[in-house]
Every structure is written in C-alpha cells, then in structure tokens.
Amino acid sequence: MPETPPENVPDTPLDLTLDAARLTARLVDFPSVSGQEKPLADAIEAALRTLPHLTVDRYGNNVVARTNLGRAERVILAGHIDTVPIADNVPSRLDEDGVLWGCGTCDMKSGIAVQLRIAATVPAPNRDLTFVFYDNEEVAAHLNGLGHVAAAHPDWLAGDFAVLLEPTDGQVEGGCQGTLRVLLRTKGERAHSARAWMGSNAIHTAAPILAKLAAYEPRKPVVDGLEYHEGLNAVRIEGGVATNVIPDSCTVTVNFRYAPDRSEEEAVAFVRDYFADCDIDEFIVDDHTGGARPGLTHPAAKAFMAAVGGLARPKFGWTDVSRFSALGVPAVNYSPGDPLLAHKADERVRASDIPIAEERLRGWLTS
Ligand SMILES: [Zn+2]
C-alpha cells in the first residue's frame, strides 16, 4: 500500500519508478487546471525524454511520445492532463482505507499515471505505442489539445486502435454518443394581453413541440454489440416580453443525444422530421459533435478486451474517442476511476485499482 504522498512539490521532476498509485498522487500535487498545464506538461516531457526507446514531440502543452519498432500494429494511449478547478482538494491525501483523494485522482491523473508507467516500463511492446498527453479537455472544444494536435500533426496520431484513459471504473466503454443542440423558434405577434385576440402567442405555438418531446420514445440500438440509449430533451425555453404583452417569439433548445450508428447529417434530419408537423419559424443547429462507433470489431480491440477482461459497455456521454474516430482510429475508454466521482469536490480513487489497470495494459502489450 502506498505511503501518504509528500507535500506539494511542483518543481520536482516526475519519478517514473514510483508505483502507479504514488505517481498518481504526485501528478495530483502538480496542479494543472485547464489553461495552466505548462508545468505539468514540462515535467511529463522531461520525464519521457529520459527514456531512450521513445521519440518525444511537443506542440503547445501537448506531449506525444512514440516507439518506432516497426511492429505490425500501432496503438495509442491518450489522456488529458488538465483538471477542473481545484475545490480545496489539493494536495492529494491517502486515507487509511487506501483511498486517494484529490482533484484529478479519478479524472484523470490515475489514467495519466498508468500511461507514464507503461511508457517507462515497456520498452519493447508487442505493438508500437503512441502516448498522447494533451491539455484543455475540460473546457470549450475549440481549446482541446487533442484537437490541436490532430489539426497540426495528424501523423502523430496515426494508429490502428486507441485507448483513452478516461475514468470507467475498470470497465471498457466503447464509442460514444453524438450530441446535437438545436434551437426551435416559434413566431407570434405582439399585442396587449388585455386584448390578446389582436396578436398571436408564440409560447402557445411552442406547445406542440413540448408535447412531442414529452411523448418521445428513445431508440436503443445495438451497435457493434453494445446497446446505446438515445435521448431527446428540451434543455431550455425562452420566451416572453413583459407580463402584459403577448409574446412574439419563443425558443425551445433541444438536445439530441444519439447513438453512433447515425451520421451527423442523419441526426439533424431525424430532429427536423420529428418536429415537421409543428409550426416552427426557425430551425437552428446551435452545436453539434458526432458520436463514435465502439470499434470493438477491430482485432487489436478484441485482443485488448481479452487482456483486460470483463464486458464492454456503451459510453453515453461524449468523449474524445470521437476525435480518434474522426481520424479513422477506433477508440475505447478504459481506466481505474469511477466516472461518477469525476469533477466532484470529494473526487477519489481506490489506490489499489491503479496498478491493476497498469498490469492489464502491460499484459496486453507484452503477451
Ligand atoms: Zn476527463
């Protein structure tokens, strides 16, 4: 069982001979809230550059390290190094029950520690390896470091299969659902509410939209063996001018979470068709990111599943596996942390789960 980690020591280079749980503690003690990842990126780069079997590249605060052994397959292990804002939970703390507490313990410095341990201890893997450490995942999509690397150096992300070490509680989570946000705007005509018949009420015109949303029956398609669960929901409604005015406009914001067997175009078409008989004045696609198929049919994925054990389950939330999917690299999520604890002030991880994930990955990469 690891000892209590030392006090905050942000200048100490990362020691990759520490076991994965202690290394996690050390990483948590390097605060790296989104936008402030440079010290941690520097430390990761410096630690990787001591490993002669890796080629190390850097772009901004994103670090990519690769083996070049000429193997038949290349797999990518990737993770974001940023965290959400600290909630009085740094430095990390290991309690007497072996639970490591602190910002990023679960999402996802335990996964980063596993990546670093594999990088340091598997010099001759059976598949070529690419390690990606990237910034700004917890903030707006246009800042995402993986997206920046994909745009500037797509060759650094070439591979046959990717594992994103986002928290999954030690289960393999395949693919991810897409997310589409649409504004449905209805139009009316203003009038004094004392003489409502002189106008037309845009909020009332929106009523059929709400009725259709309430009646929506989610589709649960099976994609590559995993059952997804779609959702169509109003997430906001805006309308009204003053309490004595018949409103001339109402906007219902709808979020469609859809399974990865639909393309982005098909998802938009579905929503458009679903509300086709409502009196909608404007249909605006406000935000859209596609899903990713689980990719579990790929041979490298099958070998991975056999090595880590258990059954794969679908990922309902959107993650960066979608970015790999867009690059043509099937990807899954796998790491020790419980995803339900991510971003919480009492974020934590069972320390003994971290080396287990490391051992399973090592087994896959060395058997
Ligand atoms: Zn995360």
mmCIF file with all atom_site columns, N, CA, C and O in Angstrom, residues 4-32:
data_model
loop_
_atom_site.group_PDB
_atom_site.id
_atom_site.type_symbol
_atom_site.label_atom_id
_atom_site.label_alt_id
_atom_site.label_comp_id
_atom_site.label_asym_id
_atom_site.label_entity_id
_atom_site.label_seq_id
_atom_site.pdbx_PDB_ins_code
_atom_site.Cartn_x
_atom_site.Cartn_y
_atom_site.Cartn_z
_atom_site.occupancy
_atom_site.B_iso_or_equiv
_atom_site.pdbx_formal_charge
_atom_site.auth_seq_id
_atom_site.auth_comp_id
_atom_site.auth_asym_id
_atom_site.auth_atom_id
_atom_site.pdbx_PDB_model_num
ATOM 1   N N  . THR A 1 4  ? 1.587  7.864  2.475   1.00 0.00 ? 4  THR A N  1
ATOM 2   C CA . THR A 1 4  ? 0.996  9.182  2.256   1.00 0.00 ? 4  THR A CA 1
ATOM 3   C C  . THR A 1 4  ? 1.914  9.977  1.326   1.00 0.00 ? 4  THR A C  1
ATOM 4   O O  . THR A 1 4  ? 3.122  10.002 1.544   1.00 0.00 ? 4  THR A O  1
ATOM 5   N N  . PRO A 1 5  ? 1.365  10.581 0.272   1.00 0.00 ? 5  PRO A N  1
ATOM 6   C CA . PRO A 1 5  ? 2.232  11.313 -0.650  1.00 0.00 ? 5  PRO A CA 1
ATOM 7   C C  . PRO A 1 5  ? 2.839  12.538 0.022   1.00 0.00 ? 5  PRO A C  1
ATOM 8   O O  . PRO A 1 5  ? 2.303  13.050 1.000   1.00 0.00 ? 5  PRO A O  1
ATOM 9   N N  . PRO A 1 6  ? 3.971  13.008 -0.497  1.00 0.00 ? 6  PRO A N  1
ATOM 10  C CA . PRO A 1 6  ? 4.618  14.173 0.099   1.00 0.00 ? 6  PRO A CA 1
ATOM 11  C C  . PRO A 1 6  ? 3.814  15.444 -0.114  1.00 0.00 ? 6  PRO A C  1
ATOM 12  O O  . PRO A 1 6  ? 2.858  15.469 -0.882  1.00 0.00 ? 6  PRO A O  1
ATOM 13  N N  . GLU A 1 7  ? 4.231  16.489 0.561   1.00 0.00 ? 7  GLU A N  1
ATOM 14  C CA . GLU A 1 7  ? 3.595  17.803 0.395   1.00 0.00 ? 7  GLU A CA 1
ATOM 15  C C  . GLU A 1 7  ? 3.745  18.280 -1.049  1.00 0.00 ? 7  GLU A C  1
ATOM 16  O O  . GLU A 1 7  ? 4.534  17.745 -1.824  1.00 0.00 ? 7  GLU A O  1
ATOM 17  N N  . ASN A 1 8  ? 3.014  19.297 -1.396  1.00 0.00 ? 8  ASN A N  1
ATOM 18  C CA . ASN A 1 8  ? 3.034  19.858 -2.748  1.00 0.00 ? 8  ASN A CA 1
ATOM 19  C C  . ASN A 1 8  ? 4.465  20.223 -3.170  1.00 0.00 ? 8  ASN A C  1
ATOM 20  O O  . ASN A 1 8  ? 5.106  21.048 -2.545  1.00 0.00 ? 8  ASN A O  1
ATOM 21  N N  . VAL A 1 9  ? 4.944  19.576 -4.231  1.00 0.00 ? 9  VAL A N  1
ATOM 22  C CA . VAL A 1 9  ? 6.319  19.820 -4.680  1.00 0.00 ? 9  VAL A CA 1
ATOM 23  C C  . VAL A 1 9  ? 6.341  20.007 -6.198  1.00 0.00 ? 9  VAL A C  1
ATOM 24  O O  . VAL A 1 9  ? 6.845  19.180 -6.934  1.00 0.00 ? 9  VAL A O  1
ATOM 25  N N  . PRO A 1 10 ? 5.755  21.125 -6.688  1.00 0.00 ? 10 PRO A N  1
ATOM 26  C CA . PRO A 1 10 ? 5.574  21.255 -8.130  1.00 0.00 ? 10 PRO A CA 1
ATOM 27  C C  . PRO A 1 10 ? 6.865  21.309 -8.938  1.00 0.00 ? 10 PRO A C  1
ATOM 28  O O  . PRO A 1 10 ? 6.837  21.090 -10.134 1.00 0.00 ? 10 PRO A O  1
ATOM 29  N N  . ASP A 1 11 ? 8.008  21.554 -8.321  1.00 0.00 ? 11 ASP A N  1
ATOM 30  C CA . ASP A 1 11 ? 9.247  21.633 -9.090  1.00 0.00 ? 11 ASP A CA 1
ATOM 31  C C  . ASP A 1 11 ? 9.953  20.288 -9.211  1.00 0.00 ? 11 ASP A C  1
ATOM 32  O O  . ASP A 1 11 ? 10.913 20.156 -9.942  1.00 0.00 ? 11 ASP A O  1
ATOM 33  N N  . THR A 1 12 ? 9.473  19.302 -8.481  1.00 0.00 ? 12 THR A N  1
ATOM 34  C CA . THR A 1 12 ? 10.145 18.010 -8.508  1.00 0.00 ? 12 THR A CA 1
ATOM 35  C C  . THR A 1 12 ? 9.848  17.302 -9.824  1.00 0.00 ? 12 THR A C  1
ATOM 36  O O  . THR A 1 12 ? 8.692  17.134 -10.177 1.00 0.00 ? 12 THR A O  1
ATOM 37  N N  . PRO A 1 13 ? 10.873 16.873 -10.552 1.00 0.00 ? 13 PRO A N  1
ATOM 38  C CA . PRO A 1 13 ? 10.578 16.109 -11.770 1.00 0.00 ? 13 PRO A CA 1
ATOM 39  C C  . PRO A 1 13 ? 9.829  14.830 -11.423 1.00 0.00 ? 13 PRO A C  1
ATOM 40  O O  . PRO A 1 13 ? 9.963  14.309 -10.321 1.00 0.00 ? 13 PRO A O  1
ATOM 41  N N  . LEU A 1 14 ? 9.060  14.350 -12.364 1.00 0.00 ? 14 LEU A N  1
ATOM 42  C CA . LEU A 1 14 ? 8.285  13.137 -12.105 1.00 0.00 ? 14 LEU A CA 1
ATOM 43  C C  . LEU A 1 14 ? 9.216  11.937 -12.060 1.00 0.00 ? 14 LEU A C  1
ATOM 44  O O  . LEU A 1 14 ? 10.036 11.750 -12.953 1.00 0.00 ? 14 LEU A O  1
ATOM 45  N N  . ASP A 1 15 ? 9.048  11.130 -11.048 1.00 0.00 ? 15 ASP A N  1
ATOM 46  C CA . ASP A 1 15 ? 9.848  9.920  -10.906 1.00 0.00 ? 15 ASP A CA 1
ATOM 47  C C  . ASP A 1 15 ? 9.007  8.748  -11.401 1.00 0.00 ? 15 ASP A C  1
ATOM 48  O O  . ASP A 1 15 ? 8.071  8.319  -10.723 1.00 0.00 ? 15 ASP A O  1
ATOM 49  N N  . LEU A 1 16 ? 9.347  8.231  -12.578 1.00 0.00 ? 16 LEU A N  1
ATOM 50  C CA . LEU A 1 16 ? 8.518  7.185  -13.182 1.00 0.00 ? 16 LEU A CA 1
ATOM 51  C C  . LEU A 1 16 ? 8.807  5.806  -12.596 1.00 0.00 ? 16 LEU A C  1
ATOM 52  O O  . LEU A 1 16 ? 8.191  4.823  -13.015 1.00 0.00 ? 16 LEU A O  1
ATOM 53  N N  . THR A 1 17 ? 9.720  5.745  -11.616 1.00 0.00 ? 17 THR A N  1
ATOM 54  C CA . THR A 1 17 ? 9.904  4.462  -10.921 1.00 0.00 ? 17 THR A CA 1
ATOM 55  C C  . THR A 1 17 ? 8.924  4.307  -9.759  1.00 0.00 ? 17 THR A C  1
ATOM 56  O O  . THR A 1 17 ? 8.809  3.241  -9.188  1.00 0.00 ? 17 THR A O  1
ATOM 57  N N  . LEU A 1 18 ? 8.208  5.385  -9.413  1.00 0.00 ? 18 LEU A N  1
ATOM 58  C CA . LEU A 1 18 ? 7.164  5.264  -8.389  1.00 0.00 ? 18 LEU A CA 1
ATOM 59  C C  . LEU A 1 18 ? 6.073  4.323  -8.887  1.00 0.00 ? 18 LEU A C  1
ATOM 60  O O  . LEU A 1 18 ? 5.804  4.268  -10.089 1.00 0.00 ? 18 LEU A O  1
ATOM 61  N N  . ASP A 1 19 ? 5.432  3.612  -7.977  1.00 0.00 ? 19 ASP A N  1
ATOM 62  C CA . ASP A 1 19 ? 4.310  2.783  -8.424  1.00 0.00 ? 19 ASP A CA 1
ATOM 63  C C  . ASP A 1 19 ? 3.168  3.695  -8.881  1.00 0.00 ? 19 ASP A C  1
ATOM 64  O O  . ASP A 1 19 ? 3.152  4.897  -8.590  1.00 0.00 ? 19 ASP A O  1
ATOM 65  N N  . ALA A 1 20 ? 2.222  3.119  -9.622  1.00 0.00 ? 20 ALA A N  1
ATOM 66  C CA . ALA A 1 20 ? 1.205  3.938  -10.302 1.00 0.00 ? 20 ALA A CA 1
ATOM 67  C C  . ALA A 1 20 ? 0.371  4.757  -9.320  1.00 0.00 ? 20 ALA A C  1
ATOM 68  O O  . ALA A 1 20 ? -0.035 5.881  -9.630  1.00 0.00 ? 20 ALA A O  1
ATOM 69  N N  . ALA A 1 21 ? 0.125  4.226  -8.123  1.00 0.00 ? 21 ALA A N  1
ATOM 70  C CA . ALA A 1 21 ? -0.691 4.964  -7.155  1.00 0.00 ? 21 ALA A CA 1
ATOM 71  C C  . ALA A 1 21 ? 0.080  6.172  -6.603  1.00 0.00 ? 21 ALA A C  1
ATOM 72  O O  . ALA A 1 21 ? -0.465 7.281  -6.504  1.00 0.00 ? 21 ALA A O  1
ATOM 73  N N  . ARG A 1 22 ? 1.367  5.959  -6.291  1.00 0.00 ? 22 ARG A N  1
ATOM 74  C CA . ARG A 1 22 ? 2.156  7.094  -5.795  1.00 0.00 ? 22 ARG A CA 1
ATOM 75  C C  . ARG A 1 22 ? 2.386  8.119  -6.885  1.00 0.00 ? 22 ARG A C  1
ATOM 76  O O  . ARG A 1 22 ? 2.422  9.320  -6.629  1.00 0.00 ? 22 ARG A O  1
ATOM 77  N N  . LEU A 1 23 ? 2.556  7.617  -8.092  1.00 0.00 ? 23 LEU A N  1
ATOM 78  C CA . LEU A 1 23 ? 2.738  8.551  -9.212  1.00 0.00 ? 23 LEU A CA 1
ATOM 79  C C  . LEU A 1 23 ? 1.466  9.377  -9.420  1.00 0.00 ? 23 LEU A C  1
ATOM 80  O O  . LEU A 1 23 ? 1.532  10.579 -9.707  1.00 0.00 ? 23 LEU A O  1
ATOM 81  N N  . THR A 1 24 ? 0.313  8.752  -9.242  1.00 0.00 ? 24 THR A N  1
ATOM 82  C CA . THR A 1 24 ? -0.953 9.490  -9.337  1.00 0.00 ? 24 THR A CA 1
ATOM 83  C C  . THR A 1 24 ? -0.969 10.625 -8.308  1.00 0.00 ? 24 THR A C  1
ATOM 84  O O  . THR A 1 24 ? -1.326 11.766 -8.621  1.00 0.00 ? 24 THR A O  1
ATOM 85  N N  . ALA A 1 25 ? -0.575 10.292 -7.088  1.00 0.00 ? 25 ALA A N  1
ATOM 86  C CA . ALA A 1 25 ? -0.548 11.306 -6.025  1.00 0.00 ? 25 ALA A CA 1
ATOM 87  C C  . ALA A 1 25 ? 0.375  12.459 -6.420  1.00 0.00 ? 25 ALA A C  1
ATOM 88  O O  . ALA A 1 25 ? 0.040  13.636 -6.248  1.00 0.00 ? 25 ALA A O  1
ATOM 89  N N  . ARG A 1 26 ? 1.526  12.093 -6.975  1.00 0.00 ? 26 ARG A N  1
ATOM 90  C CA . ARG A 1 26 ? 2.488  13.123 -7.372  1.00 0.00 ? 26 ARG A CA 1
ATOM 91  C C  . ARG A 1 26 ? 1.897  14.022 -8.472  1.00 0.00 ? 26 ARG A C  1
ATOM 92  O O  . ARG A 1 26 ? 2.054  15.245 -8.459  1.00 0.00 ? 26 ARG A O  1
ATOM 93  N N  . LEU A 1 27 ? 1.191  13.398 -9.404  1.00 0.00 ? 27 LEU A N  1
ATOM 94  C CA . LEU A 1 27 ? 0.570  14.163 -10.502 1.00 0.00 ? 27 LEU A CA 1
ATOM 95  C C  . LEU A 1 27 ? -0.527 15.091 -9.970  1.00 0.00 ? 27 LEU A C  1
ATOM 96  O O  . LEU A 1 27 ? -0.684 16.221 -10.443 1.00 0.00 ? 27 LEU A O  1
ATOM 97  N N  . VAL A 1 28 ? -1.285 14.609 -8.998  1.00 0.00 ? 28 VAL A N  1
ATOM 98  C CA . VAL A 1 28 ? -2.344 15.456 -8.417  1.00 0.00 ? 28 VAL A CA 1
ATOM 99  C C  . VAL A 1 28 ? -1.714 16.661 -7.721  1.00 0.00 ? 28 VAL A C  1
ATOM 100 O O  . VAL A 1 28 ? -2.282 17.768 -7.736  1.00 0.00 ? 28 VAL A O  1
ATOM 101 N N  . ASP A 1 29 ? -0.514 16.443 -7.186  1.00 0.00 ? 29 ASP A N  1
ATOM 102 C CA . ASP A 1 29 ? 0.161  17.532 -6.470  1.00 0.00 ? 29 ASP A CA 1
ATOM 103 C C  . ASP A 1 29 ? 0.833  18.540 -7.410  1.00 0.00 ? 29 ASP A C  1
ATOM 104 O O  . ASP A 1 29 ? 1.387  19.538 -6.943  1.00 0.00 ? 29 ASP A O  1
ATOM 105 N N  . PHE A 1 30 ? 0.792  18.270 -8.711  1.00 0.00 ? 30 PHE A N  1
ATOM 106 C CA . PHE A 1 30 ? 1.147  19.253 -9.732  1.00 0.00 ? 30 PHE A CA 1
ATOM 107 C C  . PHE A 1 30 ? -0.174 19.860 -10.214 1.00 0.00 ? 30 PHE A C  1
ATOM 108 O O  . PHE A 1 30 ? -0.782 19.312 -11.128 1.00 0.00 ? 30 PHE A O  1
ATOM 109 N N  . PRO A 1 31 ? -0.657 20.947 -9.637  1.00 0.00 ? 31 PRO A N  1
ATOM 110 C CA . PRO A 1 31 ? -1.949 21.468 -10.091 1.00 0.00 ? 31 PRO A CA 1
ATOM 111 C C  . PRO A 1 31 ? -1.892 21.770 -11.593 1.00 0.00 ? 31 PRO A C  1
ATOM 112 O O  . PRO A 1 31 ? -0.874 22.279 -12.082 1.00 0.00 ? 31 PRO A O  1
ATOM 113 N N  . SER A 1 32 ? -2.924 21.419 -12.317 1.00 0.00 ? 32 SER A N  1
ATOM 114 C CA . SER A 1 32 ? -2.934 21.645 -13.774 1.00 0.00 ? 32 SER A CA 1
ATOM 115 C C  . SER A 1 32 ? -4.365 21.907 -14.229 1.00 0.00 ? 32 SER A C  1
ATOM 116 O O  . SER A 1 32 ? -4.890 21.224 -15.100 1.00 0.00 ? 32 SER A O  1
#
